[in-house]
Amino acid sequence: MTPRLIMKLEVSAVADAAPGVRVLTFRHRLRPTLPKPEPGAHVDLHLPDGRVRQYSLCGDPADATRYTIAVKLEPEGRGGSRWVHQQLQPGAVVPVSAPRNNFRLAEGARQHVLVAGGIGITPIAAMARHLARCGEAFELHYCVRDEASAPLLPELRAACGTRLHLWRSGGDVPSRFDPHRLSPLPQPGTHLYCCGPHRLVDAVLAASAGWPAGSVHVEHFAPLYDAGFVPEAFQLGIASTGATLEVPAGRSALDVLREHGFMHPSSCGIGVCGACECGYRVADGSTVIHRDVAIDDTARVHRMTPCVSRARGRVLLDL
Ligand code: FES
């Protein structure tokens, strides 16, 4: 994983998009264009205290003059959204990474089905704008409490027209999205994308369990919820040096790597961004316990995220 370019970008506009949701636009003071984002990409915001937070880009990916993010205030969160809401005003300068994409549109797909819940609309909005501009076949299902709490709705209506289906869980006449409306056996070439709360993502994954491998794509905002997990100590081998490090039950492999001088890249620290992923091998009798939501099952055969993933026995990292 190569380190990403970090740019000092200026907040050029701030607007409230829904109760508790703020849309921020960033530009470079000198450069007219920024690294071009792909639909579904996110950037890292570097907070003054060293914390790093990921936010999906929700603007038009064809517009490389600016990056736009929408941030929902999470009063019980880890503090990133509070800082964004309280500190970022027009003129503020923030270190922002070049975009990275873990949530790509499938190349060559014939039909795209997009499903978003609440603030999960952010990467999906960029995808929908891109698909609409390219004239590709798609439908967007946007699940919200009510219209007033649906960020980016006017822009999406303008971009998507009748391809936007708005599902409301509240109001006088609720119209909830039923994941079972997804065809159990889709037309060949159909790809499904979902971003939102765990409950929506899990329901969509369950309803699409029979879809062909590789045709269902999800993006999580929150770490894996596995309250019953009991971490165990394990051994971490380093392929380049032959060293073996002991990872105690109460520490992460990433912490132990850092303690031993490995400047391994990382970002979220909670298994959602994929910045720390690296290759691994295990000997017979050992196994890796994947605890991230960043890398898919295919990649997990040989890649792991040392910020949250662990092992039983010994794992050899390709470092
Ligand atoms: S630092 Fe984000 S997944 Fe490990």
Coordinates of N, CA and C in Angstrom, one line a residue, residues 87-269:
Q87 N -15.8 23.2 13.7 CA -14.6 23.9 13.4 C -14.5 24.3 11.9
L88 N -15.1 23.6 11.0 CA -14.8 23.9 9.6 C -15.8 24.9 9.0
Q89 N -15.2 26.0 8.7 CA -16.0 27.1 8.1 C -15.3 27.5 6.9
P90 N -15.9 28.3 5.9 CA -15.2 28.7 4.7 C -13.9 29.4 5.1
G91 N -12.8 29.0 4.4 CA -11.5 29.6 4.6 C -10.6 28.7 5.4
A92 N -11.2 27.8 6.2 CA -10.3 26.8 6.9 C -9.5 26.0 6.0
V93 N -8.3 25.7 6.4 CA -7.4 24.8 5.6 C -7.2 23.5 6.3
V94 N -7.4 22.4 5.6 CA -7.4 21.1 6.2 C -6.5 20.2 5.4
P95 N -5.7 19.3 6.0 CA -5.0 18.3 5.2 C -6.0 17.2 4.7
V96 N -6.1 17.0 3.4 CA -7.0 16.1 2.8 C -6.2 15.2 1.9
S97 N -6.5 13.9 2.0 CA -5.8 12.9 1.1 C -6.3 12.9 -0.3
A98 N -5.5 12.4 -1.2 CA -6.1 12.1 -2.5 C -7.1 11.0 -2.4
P99 N -8.1 10.9 -3.3 CA -9.1 9.9 -3.1 C -8.6 8.5 -3.2
R100 N -9.3 7.6 -2.5 CA -9.1 6.2 -2.6 C -10.4 5.5 -2.8
N101 N -10.4 4.4 -3.5 CA -11.8 3.8 -3.8 C -11.8 2.3 -3.4
N102 N -12.6 2.0 -2.5 CA -12.9 0.6 -2.1 C -14.3 0.1 -2.6
F103 N -14.9 1.0 -3.3 CA -16.4 0.8 -3.6 C -16.6 1.2 -5.1
R104 N -16.1 0.3 -5.9 CA -16.1 0.7 -7.4 C -17.3 0.2 -8.1
L105 N -17.7 1.0 -9.1 CA -18.7 0.5 -10.1 C -18.1 -0.6 -10.9
A106 N -18.8 -1.6 -11.2 CA -18.3 -2.7 -11.9 C -18.2 -2.3 -13.4
E107 N -17.0 -2.6 -14.0 CA -16.8 -2.3 -15.4 C -17.6 -3.3 -16.2
G108 N -18.2 -2.8 -17.2 CA -18.9 -3.7 -18.2 C -20.3 -4.2 -17.7
A109 N -20.7 -3.7 -16.5 CA -22.1 -4.1 -16.0 C -23.1 -3.6 -17.0
R110 N -24.2 -4.3 -17.1 CA -25.3 -3.9 -18.0 C -26.4 -3.1 -17.2
Q111 N -26.4 -3.3 -15.9 CA -27.5 -2.7 -15.1 C -26.9 -2.5 -13.7
H112 N -27.1 -1.4 -13.1 CA -26.6 -1.1 -11.7 C -27.8 -0.8 -10.8
V113 N -27.9 -1.5 -9.7 CA -28.9 -1.3 -8.7 C -28.2 -0.7 -7.5
L114 N -28.6 0.6 -7.2 CA -27.9 1.3 -6.1 C -28.9 1.4 -4.9
V115 N -28.5 1.0 -3.7 CA -29.3 1.1 -2.5 C -28.6 1.9 -1.4
A116 N -29.2 2.9 -0.9 CA -28.5 3.8 0.1 C -29.5 4.0 1.2
G117 N -29.0 4.0 2.5 CA -29.7 4.4 3.6 C -29.1 5.6 4.3
G118 N -29.9 6.6 4.5 CA -29.5 7.8 5.2 C -28.2 8.4 4.6
I119 N -27.2 8.7 5.5 CA -26.0 9.3 5.1 C -25.2 8.4 4.2
G120 N -25.6 7.1 4.2 CA -25.0 6.2 3.2 C -25.2 6.6 1.8
I121 N -25.9 7.6 1.5 CA -26.1 8.1 0.2 C -24.9 8.7 -0.4
T122 N -23.9 9.1 0.4 CA -22.8 9.9 -0.1 C -22.0 9.2 -1.2
P123 N -21.5 8.0 -1.1 CA -20.8 7.4 -2.2 C -21.7 7.0 -3.3
I124 N -23.0 6.6 -3.0 CA -24.0 6.2 -3.9 C -24.4 7.4 -4.8
A125 N -24.4 8.6 -4.2 CA -24.7 9.8 -5.0 C -23.7 10.1 -6.1
A126 N -22.4 9.9 -5.8 CA -21.4 10.1 -6.8 C -21.6 9.1 -7.9
M127 N -21.9 7.8 -7.5 CA -22.1 6.8 -8.5 C -23.3 7.1 -9.4
A128 N -24.4 7.5 -8.8 CA -25.6 7.8 -9.5 C -25.3 9.0 -10.5
R129 N -24.7 10.0 -10.1 CA -24.4 11.1 -11.0 C -23.6 10.6 -12.2
H130 N -22.6 9.8 -11.9 CA -21.7 9.3 -12.9 C -22.5 8.4 -13.9
L131 N -23.3 7.5 -13.4 CA -24.1 6.7 -14.3 C -25.1 7.5 -15.1
A132 N -25.7 8.5 -14.5 CA -26.7 9.3 -15.2 C -26.0 10.0 -16.4
R133 N -24.8 10.6 -16.1 CA -24.1 11.4 -17.1 C -23.6 10.5 -18.2
C134 N -23.2 9.2 -17.9 CA -22.7 8.3 -18.9 C -23.9 7.6 -19.7
G135 N -25.1 7.8 -19.2 CA -26.2 7.2 -19.9 C -26.3 5.7 -19.7
E136 N -25.8 5.2 -18.5 CA -25.9 3.8 -18.2 C -27.2 3.5 -17.5
A137 N -27.6 2.2 -17.6 CA -28.8 1.8 -17.0 C -28.7 1.6 -15.5
F138 N -29.5 2.2 -14.7 CA -29.4 2.1 -13.2 C -30.7 2.5 -12.6
E139 N -30.9 2.0 -11.4 CA -32.0 2.5 -10.5 C -31.4 2.8 -9.1
L140 N -31.9 3.8 -8.5 CA -31.4 4.2 -7.1 C -32.5 4.1 -6.1
H141 N -32.3 3.3 -5.1 CA -33.3 3.2 -4.0 C -32.7 3.9 -2.8
Y142 N -33.3 5.0 -2.4 CA -32.8 5.8 -1.3 C -33.8 5.7 -0.1
C143 N -33.3 5.2 1.0 CA -34.1 4.9 2.2 C -33.8 6.0 3.2
V144 N -34.9 6.7 3.6 CA -34.8 7.8 4.5 C -35.9 7.8 5.5
R145 N -35.8 8.6 6.5 CA -36.9 8.7 7.5 C -38.1 9.5 6.8
D146 N -37.7 10.6 6.3 CA -38.7 11.4 5.5 C -37.9 12.4 4.6
E147 N -38.6 13.1 3.7 CA -37.9 13.9 2.7 C -37.0 14.9 3.4
A148 N -37.5 15.5 4.5 CA -36.7 16.6 5.1 C -35.4 16.1 5.7
S149 N -35.3 14.8 6.0 CA -34.0 14.3 6.5 C -33.2 13.6 5.5
A150 N -33.4 13.9 4.2 CA -32.7 13.2 3.1 C -31.7 14.1 2.5
P151 N -30.4 14.0 2.9 CA -29.4 14.9 2.2 C -29.3 14.6 0.8
L152 N -29.0 15.7 0.0 CA -28.7 15.6 -1.4 C -29.9 15.3 -2.3
L153 N -31.1 15.2 -1.7 CA -32.3 14.8 -2.5 C -32.5 15.7 -3.7
P154 N -32.5 17.0 -3.6 CA -32.8 17.8 -4.8 C -31.9 17.5 -5.9
E155 N -30.6 17.4 -5.6 CA -29.6 17.2 -6.7 C -29.8 15.8 -7.3
L156 N -30.2 14.8 -6.4 CA -30.4 13.5 -7.0 C -31.6 13.4 -7.8
R157 N -32.6 14.1 -7.4 CA -33.8 14.1 -8.3 C -33.5 14.7 -9.6
A158 N -32.7 15.8 -9.6 CA -32.4 16.4 -10.9 C -31.5 15.5 -11.8
A159 N -30.6 14.8 -11.1 CA -29.7 13.9 -11.9 C -30.4 12.6 -12.4
C160 N -31.2 12.1 -11.5 CA -31.7 10.7 -11.7 C -33.1 10.6 -12.3
G161 N -33.9 11.6 -12.1 CA -35.3 11.6 -12.6 C -36.1 10.4 -12.0
T162 N -36.7 9.7 -12.9 CA -37.6 8.6 -12.4 C -36.8 7.4 -12.0
R163 N -35.5 7.4 -12.2 CA -34.7 6.3 -11.7 C -34.4 6.3 -10.2
L164 N -34.8 7.5 -9.6 CA -34.7 7.6 -8.1 C -36.0 7.1 -7.5
H165 N -35.9 6.2 -6.6 CA -37.0 5.7 -5.8 C -36.8 6.0 -4.4
L166 N -37.6 6.9 -3.8 CA -37.4 7.3 -2.4 C -38.3 6.5 -1.5
W167 N -37.7 5.9 -0.5 CA -38.5 5.0 0.5 C -38.4 5.7 1.8
R168 N -39.6 5.9 2.4 CA -39.7 6.6 3.7 C -40.1 5.6 4.8
S169 N -39.4 5.7 6.0 CA -39.8 4.8 7.1 C -40.7 5.6 8.0
G170 N -40.8 6.9 7.9 CA -41.7 7.7 8.8 C -42.8 8.4 8.0
G171 N -43.4 9.4 8.7 CA -44.4 10.1 8.0 C -45.8 9.4 8.1
D172 N -46.8 10.1 7.5 CA -48.2 9.5 7.6 C -48.3 8.2 6.8
V173 N -47.7 8.2 5.7 CA -47.8 7.0 4.9 C -46.4 6.4 4.6
P174 N -45.9 5.6 5.5 CA -44.5 5.1 5.3 C -44.5 4.2 4.1
S175 N -43.4 4.2 3.4 CA -43.2 3.3 2.3 C -41.8 2.7 2.4
R176 N -41.6 1.7 3.2 CA -40.3 1.1 3.4 C -39.8 0.3 2.3
F177 N -38.4 0.4 2.1 CA -37.8 -0.4 1.1 C -37.8 -1.8 1.6
D178 N -38.2 -2.8 0.7 CA -38.2 -4.2 1.1 C -37.1 -4.8 0.2
P179 N -36.0 -5.2 0.9 CA -34.9 -5.8 0.1 C -35.4 -7.1 -0.7
H180 N -36.5 -7.7 -0.3 CA -36.9 -8.8 -1.1 C -37.5 -8.5 -2.4
R181 N -37.7 -7.2 -2.7 CA -38.1 -6.8 -4.0 C -37.0 -7.0 -5.0
L182 N -35.7 -7.1 -4.5 CA -34.6 -7.4 -5.4 C -34.8 -8.8 -6.0
S183 N -34.6 -8.9 -7.2 CA -34.8 -10.2 -7.9 C -33.9 -11.2 -7.3
P184 N -34.4 -12.4 -6.9 CA -33.4 -13.4 -6.3 C -32.4 -13.9 -7.4
L185 N -32.8 -13.8 -8.7 CA -31.9 -14.2 -9.8 C -31.9 -13.1 -10.8
P186 N -31.0 -12.1 -10.7 CA -31.0 -11.0 -11.5 C -30.6 -11.3 -13.0
Q187 N -30.9 -10.3 -13.8 CA -30.5 -10.5 -15.2 C -29.0 -10.5 -15.3
P188 N -28.4 -11.3 -16.2 CA -26.9 -11.3 -16.3 C -26.4 -9.9 -16.5
G189 N -25.3 -9.6 -15.8 CA -24.7 -8.3 -15.9 C -25.2 -7.3 -15.0
T190 N -26.1 -7.7 -14.1 CA -26.6 -6.7 -13.1 C -25.7 -6.7 -11.9
H191 N -25.4 -5.5 -11.4 CA -24.6 -5.4 -10.2 C -25.3 -4.6 -9.1
L192 N -25.2 -5.0 -7.9 CA -25.9 -4.3 -6.8 C -24.9 -3.7 -5.9
Y193 N -25.2 -2.5 -5.4 CA -24.3 -1.7 -4.5 C -25.2 -1.2 -3.3
C194 N -24.6 -1.3 -2.1 CA -25.4 -0.9 -1.0 C -24.5 -0.2 0.0
C195 N -25.0 1.0 0.6 CA -24.2 1.7 1.6 C -25.3 2.2 2.6
G196 N -25.0 2.0 3.9 CA -26.0 2.5 4.9 C -25.8 1.8 6.2
P197 N -26.8 1.9 7.1 CA -26.6 1.3 8.4 C -26.5 -0.3 8.2
H198 N -25.9 -0.9 9.2 CA -25.6 -2.3 9.2 C -26.9 -3.1 8.9
R199 N -28.0 -2.6 9.5 CA -29.3 -3.4 9.4 C -29.7 -3.4 7.9
L200 N -29.6 -2.3 7.2 CA -30.0 -2.3 5.8 C -29.0 -3.1 5.0
V201 N -27.7 -2.9 5.2 CA -26.7 -3.7 4.5 C -26.9 -5.2 4.7
D202 N -27.1 -5.6 5.9 CA -27.3 -7.0 6.2 C -28.6 -7.6 5.5
A203 N -29.6 -6.8 5.5 CA -30.9 -7.2 4.8 C -30.7 -7.3 3.3
V204 N -30.0 -6.4 2.7 CA -29.7 -6.4 1.3 C -28.8 -7.6 1.0
L205 N -27.8 -7.9 1.8 CA -26.9 -9.0 1.6 C -27.7 -10.3 1.7
A206 N -28.6 -10.4 2.6 CA -29.4 -11.7 2.8 C -30.3 -11.8 1.6
A207 N -30.9 -10.8 1.1 CA -31.8 -10.9 0.0 C -31.1 -11.2 -1.3
S208 N -29.9 -10.8 -1.4 CA -29.1 -11.1 -2.7 C -28.2 -12.2 -2.5
A209 N -28.4 -13.1 -1.6 CA -27.5 -14.2 -1.3 C -27.3 -15.1 -2.5
G210 N -28.3 -15.2 -3.4 CA -28.2 -16.0 -4.6 C -27.6 -15.4 -5.8
W211 N -27.2 -14.1 -5.7 CA -26.7 -13.4 -6.8 C -25.3 -14.0 -7.2
P212 N -24.9 -13.8 -8.4 CA -23.6 -14.4 -8.8 C -22.4 -13.8 -8.0
A213 N -21.4 -14.5 -7.7 CA -20.2 -14.1 -6.9 C -19.7 -12.8 -7.6
G214 N -19.4 -11.8 -6.8 CA -18.8 -10.6 -7.3 C -19.7 -9.6 -7.9
S215 N -21.0 -9.8 -7.8 CA -22.0 -8.9 -8.3 C -22.7 -8.0 -7.2
V216 N -22.3 -8.3 -6.0 CA -22.9 -7.5 -4.9 C -21.7 -6.8 -4.2
H217 N -21.9 -5.5 -4.0 CA -20.8 -4.6 -3.5 C -21.4 -3.8 -2.3
V218 N -20.7 -3.8 -1.2 CA -21.2 -3.0 0.0 C -20.1 -2.1 0.5
E219 N -20.5 -1.0 1.1 CA -19.6 -0.1 1.8 C -20.2 0.1 3.2
H220 N -19.3 -0.1 4.1 CA -19.7 0.2 5.5 C -19.1 1.5 6.0
F221 N -19.8 2.1 6.9 CA -19.3 3.3 7.6 C -18.8 3.0 9.0
A222 N -19.3 1.9 9.5 CA -19.0 1.6 10.9 C -18.2 0.3 11.0
P223 N -17.5 0.1 12.0 CA -16.7 -1.2 12.1 C -17.7 -2.4 12.4
L224 N -17.1 -3.5 12.2 CA -17.8 -4.8 12.4 C -18.3 -4.8 13.8
Y225 N -19.6 -5.2 14.0 CA -20.1 -5.3 15.3 C -20.1 -6.8 15.7
D226 N -19.2 -7.1 16.6 CA -19.1 -8.5 17.0 C -18.8 -8.5 18.5
A227 N -19.8 -8.2 19.2 CA -19.7 -7.9 20.7 C -19.2 -9.2 21.4
G228 N -19.4 -10.4 20.9 CA -19.0 -11.6 21.6 C -17.5 -12.0 21.3
F229 N -16.8 -11.2 20.5 CA -15.5 -11.6 20.1 C -14.5 -11.5 21.3
V230 N -13.7 -12.5 21.5 CA -12.7 -12.5 22.6 C -11.4 -12.6 22.0
P231 N -10.6 -11.6 22.0 CA -9.3 -11.6 21.3 C -8.3 -12.5 22.1
E232 N -7.4 -13.2 21.3 CA -6.4 -14.1 21.9 C -5.0 -13.5 21.4
A233 N -4.0 -13.9 22.2 CA -2.6 -13.5 21.8 C -2.3 -14.4 20.6
F234 N -1.4 -13.8 19.7 CA -0.9 -14.6 18.6 C 0.5 -14.1 18.2
Q235 N 1.1 -14.8 17.2 CA 2.4 -14.5 16.8 C 2.4 -13.9 15.4
L236 N 3.2 -12.8 15.2 CA 3.3 -12.1 14.0 C 4.7 -12.3 13.4
G237 N 4.8 -13.0 12.3 CA 6.1 -13.1 11.6 C 6.3 -12.0 10.6
I238 N 7.5 -11.6 10.4 CA 7.8 -10.5 9.4 C 8.7 -11.2 8.3
A239 N 8.1 -11.2 7.1 CA 8.8 -12.0 6.0 C 10.2 -11.5 5.7
S240 N 10.3 -10.2 5.7 CA 11.6 -9.6 5.2 C 12.8 -9.8 6.2
T241 N 12.4 -9.9 7.5 CA 13.5 -10.0 8.5 C 13.6 -11.4 9.2
G242 N 12.5 -12.1 9.1 CA 12.4 -13.4 9.8 C 12.0 -13.2 11.3
A243 N 11.8 -12.0 11.7 CA 11.5 -11.7 13.2 C 10.1 -12.2 13.5
T244 N 9.9 -12.6 14.8 CA 8.6 -13.0 15.2 C 8.2 -12.0 16.4
L245 N 7.1 -11.4 16.3 CA 6.6 -10.5 17.3 C 5.4 -11.1 18.0
E246 N 5.3 -10.8 19.3 CA 4.2 -11.4 20.1 C 3.1 -10.3 20.2
V247 N 1.9 -10.6 19.8 CA 0.8 -9.7 19.9 C -0.1 -10.1 21.1
P248 N -0.1 -9.4 22.1 CA -0.9 -9.7 23.3 C -2.4 -9.6 23.0
A249 N -3.3 -10.3 23.8 CA -4.7 -10.3 23.5 C -5.3 -8.9 23.5
G250 N -4.7 -8.0 24.3 CA -5.3 -6.6 24.4 C -4.7 -5.6 23.4
R251 N -3.9 -6.0 22.5 CA -3.3 -5.0 21.6 C -3.5 -5.5 20.1
S252 N -3.4 -4.5 19.2 CA -3.6 -4.8 17.8 C -2.2 -5.2 17.2
A253 N -2.3 -5.9 16.1 CA -1.0 -6.2 15.4 C -0.4 -4.9 14.9
L254 N -1.2 -3.9 14.5 CA -0.7 -2.6 14.0 C 0.1 -1.9 15.1
D255 N -0.5 -1.9 16.3 CA 0.2 -1.3 17.5 C 1.6 -2.0 17.7
V256 N 1.6 -3.3 17.6 CA 2.9 -4.0 17.9 C 3.9 -3.7 16.7
L257 N 3.4 -3.7 15.5 CA 4.3 -3.3 14.4 C 4.9 -1.9 14.7
R258 N 4.1 -1.0 15.1 CA 4.6 0.4 15.3 C 5.6 0.4 16.4
E259 N 5.3 -0.4 17.5 CA 6.2 -0.4 18.6 C 7.6 -0.9 18.2
H260 N 7.6 -1.8 17.2 CA 8.9 -2.3 16.7 C 9.4 -1.6 15.5
G261 N 8.9 -0.4 15.3 CA 9.6 0.5 14.3 C 9.1 0.4 12.9
F262 N 8.0 -0.4 12.7 CA 7.4 -0.5 11.3 C 6.5 0.7 11.1
M263 N 6.8 1.6 10.1 CA 5.9 2.7 9.8 C 4.9 2.3 8.8
H264 N 4.0 1.4 9.2 CA 3.1 0.8 8.3 C 1.9 1.8 8.1
P265 N 1.5 2.0 6.9 CA 0.4 3.0 6.6 C -0.9 2.5 7.3
S266 N -1.6 3.5 7.8 CA -3.0 3.2 8.4 C -3.8 4.5 8.3
S267 N -5.1 4.4 8.6 CA -5.9 5.6 8.5 C -7.0 5.5 9.6
C268 N -8.0 4.6 9.4 CA -9.1 4.7 10.3 C -8.8 4.0 11.6
G269 N -8.1 2.9 11.6 CA -7.8 2.2 12.8 C -8.9 1.3 13.3

